[in-house]
Coordinates of C-alpha atoms in Angstrom, one line a residue:
M1 CA 58.1 47.4 37.6
K2 CA 60.5 46.2 35.2
K3 CA 59.2 42.5 36.1
L4 CA 62.2 39.6 35.4
L5 CA 61.7 36.1 33.7
L6 CA 62.4 33.7 35.9
T7 CA 60.4 31.3 37.8
F8 CA 61.4 29.0 40.9
L9 CA 60.4 25.4 39.3
A10 CA 60.8 21.8 41.5
G11 CA 64.4 22.0 41.6
F12 CA 64.8 24.3 38.7
F13 CA 64.9 27.9 37.7
L14 CA 63.8 28.8 34.3
I15 CA 65.2 32.0 32.1
G16 CA 63.2 31.4 28.7
T17 CA 63.0 27.5 27.8
S18 CA 61.1 24.7 25.7
L19 CA 58.0 23.5 27.5
S20 CA 57.8 21.1 25.1
A21 CA 58.6 17.8 27.1
G22 CA 56.5 19.2 29.8
A23 CA 53.3 20.1 28.7
A24 CA 50.3 19.2 30.9
E25 CA 47.2 17.5 30.0
P26 CA 44.3 18.9 31.9
G27 CA 42.1 16.3 33.2
D28 CA 45.1 13.9 33.1
E29 CA 44.5 13.3 37.2
L30 CA 42.5 10.9 38.8
P31 CA 38.9 12.6 40.6
A32 CA 39.6 14.1 43.9
K33 CA 37.7 12.4 47.0
V34 CA 37.3 14.4 49.6
I35 CA 33.9 12.6 52.2
A36 CA 34.1 13.9 55.2
A37 CA 33.3 11.1 57.9
E38 CA 30.7 13.9 59.8
S39 CA 28.0 11.9 62.3
W40 CA 29.5 8.1 61.4
E41 CA 29.8 6.1 64.3
P42 CA 31.8 2.9 64.3
T43 CA 30.7 0.2 66.2
P44 CA 31.7 -0.3 69.9
G45 CA 34.5 -2.1 70.4
T46 CA 35.9 -1.7 66.8
P47 CA 40.0 -2.2 66.9
E48 CA 41.6 1.3 65.5
E49 CA 42.4 -0.7 62.1
E50 CA 39.5 -1.9 62.2
I51 CA 37.4 1.5 62.4
I52 CA 38.9 1.9 59.0
W53 CA 37.3 -1.1 56.8
E54 CA 34.5 0.1 58.4
F55 CA 34.2 3.9 57.7
L56 CA 36.1 2.4 53.9
L57 CA 32.6 0.3 53.1
N58 CA 30.4 2.5 54.7
K59 CA 31.4 4.5 51.7
E60 CA 31.8 2.8 49.6
K61 CA 29.5 4.6 47.1
E62 CA 31.2 7.5 47.6
L63 CA 34.2 6.1 46.7
D64 CA 32.9 3.5 43.4
I65 CA 34.3 0.5 44.9
S66 CA 32.2 -2.0 45.3
S67 CA 32.7 -3.7 49.2
G68 CA 34.3 -6.9 47.9
E69 CA 36.7 -5.3 46.4
L70 CA 37.8 -3.2 48.9
R71 CA 40.3 -5.2 50.6
N72 CA 41.4 -5.8 47.3
Q73 CA 42.3 -3.1 46.3
L74 CA 42.5 -0.7 48.8
R75 CA 46.1 -0.9 51.0
I76 CA 47.4 0.2 54.3
I77 CA 50.6 1.9 53.3
K78 CA 51.8 3.8 56.1
K79 CA 49.9 4.7 59.5
E80 CA 51.6 8.3 61.9
T81 CA 50.5 9.6 65.4
H82 CA 51.2 13.3 66.7
P83 CA 51.8 13.6 69.8
K84 CA 51.4 17.1 69.9
A85 CA 47.7 16.6 68.3
G86 CA 46.5 12.7 69.4
T87 CA 45.5 12.5 65.8
V88 CA 46.5 9.3 64.5
H89 CA 47.2 9.5 60.5
Y90 CA 47.1 6.1 57.9
K91 CA 47.8 6.5 54.4
L92 CA 46.6 4.3 51.4
K93 CA 47.3 2.6 48.0
Q94 CA 44.7 1.5 45.6
Y95 CA 45.9 -1.5 42.9
I96 CA 43.9 -3.2 40.7
H97 CA 45.6 -7.4 40.4
D98 CA 48.6 -6.1 43.0
I99 CA 49.6 -3.2 40.1
P100 CA 49.5 -0.3 42.3
V101 CA 47.6 2.6 40.6
Y102 CA 49.5 6.0 39.5
G103 CA 48.8 8.4 41.7
A104 CA 46.5 6.4 43.6
E105 CA 46.9 7.3 47.6
Q106 CA 44.1 8.0 50.2
T107 CA 44.2 10.1 53.8
I108 CA 42.7 8.8 56.3
H109 CA 42.4 10.8 59.7
I110 CA 41.9 9.5 63.1
N111 CA 41.1 13.0 66.0
K112 CA 41.7 13.2 69.6
K113 CA 38.7 11.7 70.8
G114 CA 39.3 8.2 68.2
K115 CA 36.6 9.7 65.3
I116 CA 37.3 9.8 61.7
T117 CA 37.4 13.2 60.8
C118 CA 37.8 12.6 57.2
L119 CA 39.5 10.7 54.1
L120 CA 41.1 12.5 50.7
G121 CA 42.8 11.4 47.9
N122 CA 42.5 10.0 44.6
L123 CA 40.8 6.8 43.4
L124 CA 40.9 5.2 39.5
P125 CA 37.1 5.4 39.3
S126 CA 34.6 2.0 38.6
Q127 CA 34.9 2.0 34.8
H128 CA 39.0 1.8 34.3
Q129 CA 39.0 -1.2 37.3
S130 CA 38.0 -3.7 34.9
F131 CA 41.1 -5.3 33.9
L132 CA 41.4 -8.5 33.3
P133 CA 44.2 -10.6 35.2
E134 CA 45.9 -11.6 32.0
E135 CA 45.5 -7.7 30.5
A136 CA 47.4 -6.5 33.7
K137 CA 50.8 -8.6 32.4
P138 CA 53.6 -6.5 30.9
Q139 CA 54.2 -8.1 27.4
I140 CA 58.0 -5.6 27.5
S141 CA 60.5 -6.1 30.4
P142 CA 61.3 -3.2 32.3
T143 CA 65.2 -3.6 30.9
D144 CA 62.8 -2.9 27.5
A145 CA 61.0 0.3 28.8
I146 CA 64.7 2.2 30.3
Q147 CA 65.8 2.2 26.5
V148 CA 62.6 3.6 24.8
A149 CA 62.6 6.9 27.9
Q150 CA 66.5 6.6 27.2
K151 CA 66.6 6.4 23.0
D152 CA 63.5 9.0 23.2
A153 CA 66.1 11.6 25.7
E154 CA 68.7 10.7 23.9
N155 CA 66.9 12.6 20.7
Q156 CA 66.6 15.4 22.8
I157 CA 70.1 16.4 23.7
G158 CA 72.0 14.0 22.0
N159 CA 74.3 10.8 24.1
I160 CA 73.3 10.9 27.1
G161 CA 76.4 9.8 30.1
K162 CA 76.5 8.6 34.0
P163 CA 72.9 9.2 35.5
A164 CA 72.0 11.1 38.6
T165 CA 70.5 8.2 39.3
D166 CA 70.3 4.8 37.6
P167 CA 67.4 4.2 36.8
K168 CA 64.4 1.7 36.8
A169 CA 61.1 0.7 35.9
D170 CA 58.0 0.6 38.0
I171 CA 54.6 -1.0 37.0
Y172 CA 52.0 0.8 38.1
V173 CA 48.2 1.3 36.1
Y174 CA 48.3 5.1 35.1
L175 CA 45.4 6.7 34.0
H176 CA 45.9 9.3 30.8
Q177 CA 43.0 10.2 28.0
G178 CA 39.9 9.1 30.0
K179 CA 41.7 5.6 29.3
A180 CA 44.1 3.1 31.9
W181 CA 47.0 1.6 30.6
L182 CA 49.3 -0.8 32.3
V183 CA 53.2 0.9 32.1
Y184 CA 56.2 0.9 33.1
M185 CA 57.3 4.8 34.9
T186 CA 60.5 5.3 35.1
E187 CA 62.9 8.6 33.6
M188 CA 66.2 9.6 32.4
N189 CA 67.8 11.8 35.2
T190 CA 71.3 13.4 34.2
I191 CA 73.3 16.6 34.1
D192 CA 75.7 15.4 31.1
P193 CA 75.2 17.1 27.7
K194 CA 72.7 18.4 30.2
P195 CA 70.8 18.9 33.1
F196 CA 67.8 16.8 32.1
R197 CA 65.1 15.3 33.7
T198 CA 62.1 13.6 32.6
R199 CA 59.9 11.1 33.8
Y200 CA 58.6 8.8 31.4
F201 CA 55.5 6.1 30.9
I202 CA 55.8 3.0 29.0
N203 CA 53.4 1.0 27.4
A204 CA 53.9 -2.3 29.1
K205 CA 52.5 -4.5 26.2
D206 CA 54.6 -2.3 23.3
G207 CA 57.0 0.5 24.5
S208 CA 55.9 3.2 23.5
I209 CA 55.2 6.3 25.3
V210 CA 52.2 6.8 26.6
N211 CA 52.9 10.3 28.5
K212 CA 55.9 12.0 29.8
Y213 CA 56.9 14.8 31.2
S214 CA 60.0 17.3 32.9
L215 CA 60.9 17.7 36.2
L216 CA 64.0 20.5 35.6
E217 CA 61.4 23.1 33.6
Q218 CA 64.3 25.2 32.0
A219 CA 63.3 27.5 35.6
T220 CA 82.6 26.4 62.8
G221 CA 84.6 28.3 60.6
T222 CA 84.3 31.3 58.9
G223 CA 84.1 32.6 55.7
T224 CA 82.3 35.9 53.5
G225 CA 79.2 34.6 51.0
V226 CA 78.0 36.0 47.5
L227 CA 76.6 39.2 49.3
G228 CA 80.0 40.6 50.8
D229 CA 78.5 38.7 55.0
T230 CA 80.3 37.0 57.5
K231 CA 79.3 33.8 58.4
T232 CA 79.7 30.5 60.7
F233 CA 79.3 27.3 60.0
E234 CA 81.0 23.2 60.5
T235 CA 83.4 22.2 58.4
K236 CA 85.7 19.1 59.3
Q237 CA 89.3 19.0 59.7
V238 CA 91.5 15.6 57.5
G239 CA 94.6 16.9 58.1
A240 CA 95.8 19.5 57.9
Q241 CA 91.9 20.3 55.1
F242 CA 89.7 21.6 56.2
Q243 CA 86.1 20.4 54.3
L244 CA 83.0 22.0 54.0
Y245 CA 81.7 18.7 55.4
D246 CA 78.7 19.3 58.8
T247 CA 78.9 16.1 60.5
T248 CA 76.5 17.6 63.4
R249 CA 73.8 17.3 61.9
G250 CA 71.4 14.4 60.9
N251 CA 74.3 12.2 58.6
G252 CA 76.1 15.3 57.1
I253 CA 75.7 18.2 54.9
K254 CA 78.9 18.2 52.3
T255 CA 79.5 21.9 50.0
Y256 CA 81.0 20.3 46.6
T257 CA 82.2 22.0 43.7
A258 CA 81.7 21.8 40.1
L259 CA 84.7 23.5 38.3
N260 CA 82.1 25.3 36.6
S261 CA 81.7 21.7 35.0
Y262 CA 78.5 19.4 34.4
F263 CA 79.9 17.3 36.4
L264 CA 77.7 15.9 39.8
P265 CA 78.5 15.8 43.0
G266 CA 82.3 16.8 41.3
F267 CA 84.6 17.5 44.6
L268 CA 84.7 18.5 47.8
V269 CA 85.2 22.1 48.8
T270 CA 88.7 22.6 51.0
S271 CA 90.5 25.4 53.0
R272 CA 93.6 25.4 54.7
N273 CA 92.2 27.7 56.8
N274 CA 89.5 27.3 59.1
N275 CA 88.9 30.8 59.1
N276 CA 89.3 32.2 55.3
W277 CA 86.6 30.5 53.7
T278 CA 87.3 32.5 50.1
D279 CA 84.7 30.6 48.2
A280 CA 81.5 33.1 48.5
A281 CA 78.9 30.3 46.4
A282 CA 80.3 27.6 48.4
V283 CA 79.7 29.1 51.5
D284 CA 76.5 30.2 50.7
A285 CA 75.3 27.3 50.3
H286 CA 76.7 25.5 53.1
A287 CA 75.3 27.9 55.7
Y288 CA 72.1 28.1 54.5
A289 CA 71.6 24.1 53.8
E290 CA 72.4 24.0 58.2
K291 CA 70.2 26.7 58.4
V292 CA 67.6 25.3 56.4
Y293 CA 68.5 21.7 58.3
D294 CA 67.6 23.3 61.0
F295 CA 64.4 25.6 60.5
Y296 CA 62.8 21.7 59.9
K297 CA 64.3 19.6 63.1
H298 CA 64.0 22.6 65.0
K299 CA 60.3 23.2 63.8
F300 CA 59.1 19.9 63.2
N301 CA 61.4 18.1 64.9
R302 CA 62.3 16.3 61.2
D303 CA 65.3 15.4 60.5
S304 CA 66.9 15.9 57.2
L305 CA 64.5 16.0 53.8
D306 CA 63.2 12.8 54.1
G307 CA 63.3 12.9 58.2
E308 CA 65.6 9.5 58.6
G309 CA 69.3 12.1 58.2
M310 CA 69.4 12.2 55.0
Q311 CA 72.6 12.7 54.0
I312 CA 72.2 17.2 52.1
K313 CA 74.8 17.2 49.4
S314 CA 75.8 21.2 47.2
T315 CA 77.2 21.4 44.4
V316 CA 78.5 25.2 43.8
H317 CA 79.5 27.0 40.0
L318 CA 77.5 24.2 38.0
G319 CA 78.5 25.2 34.9
L320 CA 80.1 28.5 32.7
N321 CA 78.1 31.0 33.9
Y322 CA 74.6 29.2 34.1
N323 CA 71.5 31.2 34.5
N324 CA 69.5 27.8 36.6
A325 CA 69.6 26.3 39.7
F326 CA 68.0 23.0 40.3
W327 CA 66.8 19.6 42.4
N328 CA 67.1 16.5 41.1
G329 CA 66.5 14.3 43.1
E330 CA 69.4 13.5 45.2
Q331 CA 71.3 16.8 45.7
I332 CA 71.1 20.7 45.3
A333 CA 73.3 22.5 42.0
Y334 CA 73.7 26.0 42.1
G335 CA 75.1 28.7 38.8
D336 CA 77.1 31.4 39.4
G337 CA 75.0 33.7 37.2
D338 CA 75.4 35.4 34.8
G339 CA 76.6 38.4 37.2
V340 CA 74.7 41.0 34.7
N341 CA 71.3 39.5 35.6
F342 CA 71.5 37.3 38.4
R343 CA 74.4 36.6 40.4
A344 CA 75.4 32.8 42.7
F345 CA 72.3 31.1 43.0
S346 CA 73.0 30.0 46.2
S347 CA 72.7 33.1 47.7
D348 CA 69.6 33.8 48.8
L349 CA 68.9 31.1 51.3
G350 CA 65.0 31.7 50.4
V351 CA 66.1 29.9 47.3
I352 CA 67.9 27.3 49.2
G353 CA 64.9 26.7 51.6
H354 CA 62.5 26.3 48.0
E355 CA 64.9 24.0 47.0
L356 CA 66.0 22.2 49.5
T357 CA 61.5 21.7 50.6
H358 CA 60.9 20.1 47.2
G359 CA 62.6 17.4 48.5
V360 CA 60.7 16.8 51.7
T361 CA 57.8 17.5 49.2
Q362 CA 59.4 14.9 47.3
Y363 CA 60.0 12.7 50.9
T364 CA 55.9 13.4 52.0
A365 CA 53.2 14.1 49.4
N366 CA 54.8 13.5 46.8
L367 CA 52.8 15.7 45.0
E368 CA 52.8 15.2 41.7
Y369 CA 55.4 18.4 39.6
R370 CA 51.1 19.7 36.4
N371 CA 48.6 20.8 37.1
E372 CA 46.4 21.6 40.2
P373 CA 49.1 19.4 42.3
G374 CA 52.1 21.1 41.4
A375 CA 51.1 24.5 41.6
L376 CA 50.9 23.7 45.4
N377 CA 53.9 21.4 44.8
E378 CA 55.3 24.8 44.2
S379 CA 53.4 27.1 46.6
I380 CA 54.3 25.0 49.7
S381 CA 57.6 25.5 48.9
D382 CA 57.7 28.9 48.7
I383 CA 55.4 28.9 51.3
M384 CA 58.5 27.2 53.8
G385 CA 61.8 28.4 51.6
N386 CA 60.0 32.6 52.3
S387 CA 59.5 31.3 56.5
I388 CA 62.5 30.2 56.3
K389 CA 64.1 33.1 55.3
N390 CA 61.1 35.6 57.9
K391 CA 62.4 38.1 55.7
G392 CA 58.8 40.2 54.1
W393 CA 57.2 38.6 52.0
L394 CA 59.1 38.9 48.3
I395 CA 61.0 35.7 46.9
G396 CA 64.4 35.9 45.2
E397 CA 65.7 39.3 45.8
D398 CA 69.1 37.9 46.8
V399 CA 69.5 36.3 43.0
S400 CA 68.9 39.6 41.7
V401 CA 71.9 42.1 40.6
K402 CA 69.0 44.4 40.2
G403 CA 67.4 43.4 43.2
E404 CA 64.2 42.9 41.8
A405 CA 61.8 38.9 43.0
F406 CA 60.5 36.6 41.5
R407 CA 57.6 36.4 43.1
S408 CA 55.3 38.4 45.7
M409 CA 53.5 35.9 48.6
Q410 CA 51.9 39.4 49.3
D411 CA 50.8 40.4 45.8
P412 CA 51.3 37.6 43.0
T413 CA 49.9 39.5 40.8
R414 CA 52.6 42.6 40.7
Y415 CA 54.8 39.2 39.0
D416 CA 51.8 37.9 36.7
Q417 CA 50.2 35.5 38.9
P418 CA 46.3 35.0 40.0
D419 CA 45.3 35.8 43.5
S420 CA 42.5 33.9 43.5
Y421 CA 41.2 30.5 41.3
E422 CA 38.2 32.2 39.5
D423 CA 41.9 33.3 37.0
L424 CA 43.9 29.8 37.5
Y425 CA 45.5 29.5 33.9
T426 CA 44.1 26.5 32.7
G427 CA 46.6 25.7 29.5
P428 CA 49.3 23.2 29.0
F429 CA 52.3 26.2 29.1
D430 CA 54.5 25.4 32.6
N431 CA 53.2 22.0 33.2
G432 CA 49.3 23.3 33.5
G433 CA 51.1 26.2 34.8
V434 CA 52.8 25.2 38.3
H435 CA 54.6 28.3 39.2
I436 CA 51.3 30.4 37.6
N437 CA 49.1 29.3 39.4
S438 CA 51.1 28.8 42.8
G439 CA 50.1 32.3 43.5
I440 CA 46.9 31.4 44.8
N441 CA 47.7 29.2 47.3
N442 CA 51.1 31.3 47.9
K443 CA 47.7 34.7 48.8
A444 CA 46.5 32.2 51.0
F445 CA 49.1 31.1 53.0
Y446 CA 49.6 35.1 52.8
L447 CA 46.0 36.1 54.5
L448 CA 47.1 33.4 57.0
A449 CA 49.6 34.7 58.5
E450 CA 48.6 38.2 58.5
G451 CA 45.4 39.2 57.9
G452 CA 43.8 41.6 55.3
T453 CA 40.5 42.5 53.7
H454 CA 40.8 40.7 50.0
R455 CA 38.0 40.9 47.4
G456 CA 36.0 41.7 50.0
V457 CA 36.5 38.5 52.4
T458 CA 38.0 40.1 55.5
V459 CA 40.6 37.1 56.8
S460 CA 42.0 38.0 60.6
G461 CA 45.5 37.0 61.4
I462 CA 47.1 33.9 62.9
G463 CA 50.6 34.7 62.8
R464 CA 53.5 32.9 60.2
D465 CA 54.5 30.1 63.0
E466 CA 51.1 28.7 63.4
A467 CA 50.1 29.4 59.4
V468 CA 53.5 27.7 58.7
E469 CA 53.1 25.1 61.5
I470 CA 49.9 24.4 60.1
Y471 CA 51.1 23.6 56.0
Y472 CA 54.0 21.6 57.1
H473 CA 51.3 19.5 58.8
A474 CA 48.8 19.6 56.5
L475 CA 52.2 18.2 53.9
T476 CA 53.0 15.7 56.7
H477 CA 49.5 13.9 57.1
Y478 CA 47.1 15.3 54.8
L479 CA 48.1 15.8 51.1
T480 CA 48.4 13.1 48.4
P481 CA 50.7 12.8 45.0
Y482 CA 47.5 13.8 42.5
A483 CA 46.2 16.5 45.6
N484 CA 44.3 20.3 43.7
F485 CA 43.2 23.3 45.9
S486 CA 40.5 22.1 46.8
T487 CA 41.3 19.2 48.6
M488 CA 44.8 22.2 50.4
R489 CA 42.1 23.5 51.5
V490 CA 40.3 20.5 53.3
A491 CA 43.7 20.0 53.9
A492 CA 44.6 23.3 56.1
I493 CA 41.4 23.3 57.7
Q494 CA 41.2 19.7 59.0
A495 CA 45.2 20.5 60.0
A496 CA 44.6 23.5 61.8
K497 CA 41.9 21.9 63.8
D498 CA 43.7 19.1 64.7
L499 CA 46.6 21.3 66.1
F500 CA 44.1 24.5 68.1
G501 CA 41.4 22.5 67.5
D502 CA 38.0 21.8 65.7
D503 CA 36.4 26.2 66.7
S504 CA 39.8 27.4 67.4
N505 CA 40.5 31.0 65.7
E506 CA 43.1 29.0 63.5
A507 CA 40.7 27.4 61.6
K508 CA 38.1 28.8 61.6
S509 CA 40.8 31.9 60.0
V510 CA 41.9 29.3 57.3
N511 CA 38.7 28.6 56.0
K512 CA 38.7 32.4 55.3
A513 CA 41.7 33.1 53.6
Y514 CA 40.2 30.8 50.9
D515 CA 37.2 31.8 50.7
A516 CA 39.3 35.1 49.8
V517 CA 41.1 33.6 46.9
G518 CA 37.8 31.7 45.7
V519 CA 38.9 27.9 46.7
Q520 CA 36.3 26.0 47.5

């Protein structure tokens, strides 16, 4: 079978594009920490938050932070409870001289019995923690850093027009190539003169570029959609006009048209007949965005992408015959396709679910878009998008004029993805294989949901509904920006225990699913 050279990206589809700005450097991430509480018991009568610190002090050797530095370096930044599971989840962040360490977040979990179960996350190794206070003082300003990034971006794409988001520069301690750097992290995010979103790490001492990588890889009216199906959706009447503006969900769902330009968000789609919406691409984008919102609301009680009612914006007709779609951190945009290989990219519910789930990930685990964390980022978007569509195990088949899928969760190797960790791609292409290696976690999810025997390991399926609940719980409570496949395994097992019990068949099946794909 002929395979389409197209892959879902974090907010983009890739068709034969240079990845020089997105080449990942394996080994760049902070070391992972997975610490089980096992038989550890807190001092009786200790308040819940103090139990966290008592546990951390008990594990100082594993954490590689001295007891005297624990409270200076680690700070609790979030606490969440899960009523159904009866669990409590804390998120912490590491600081050096009051400067956050990029990606150094940890999660600690307390079960319904009040016992800590585990710590997951990443920390800056002790040999890089010896920053002197004077070394933690930047020599350039945030504005200087933004100007460095803008100059580099304009060297690549020409003069930048209006940014999709106003750039800002935040100070971090950043581990790169075995060295801790004081950097400003900033992003250049624009579609003028062409879609471009790159994250920059600028040396706060001399303004040089320490690292950069692309986040946009060159990867109740009625109406008829691209595939000819009639859809019903919410609109808003303003005078004699109707707008593709749903005011019933969160802070609204709006659908715009770019009129084949590169302008976001564009113009709100309107009609004088609420029952005859003729813009098929806009009909699909609007109706499917509503379905994605409803999936997260009804299944997880999540109010939009950020959990706080964030307005969902979609723009159709981006560019002329544009063969891509992307999430830019603020909204989703769709090209119309060339009509030969691809139709309008808003025509597939799974695609829209995939892209909008990047927004959910952005507001929860915020998985780094490189190497193993990036592969998990892509896989979770596949898992949620495929589950929202709930029609087989192929991904993206409705976008292709010829009906070819882009990926298979049942058989990743059919589309040149590995289905086992032993075949992990470790090269620099594709941000370290974020779309290549996503097949490993996709296969684990498929086995968990459907069951089956893979590489000699038999997994008992638990059903898609229960499986997707486990992965959502793991995403929102356990994973941190630098999570790897081993962390994903622990997170999914622990999520299953939270939701279904320590000795549940669901937890046992998660364990077997990751055995089957070689993740330990």
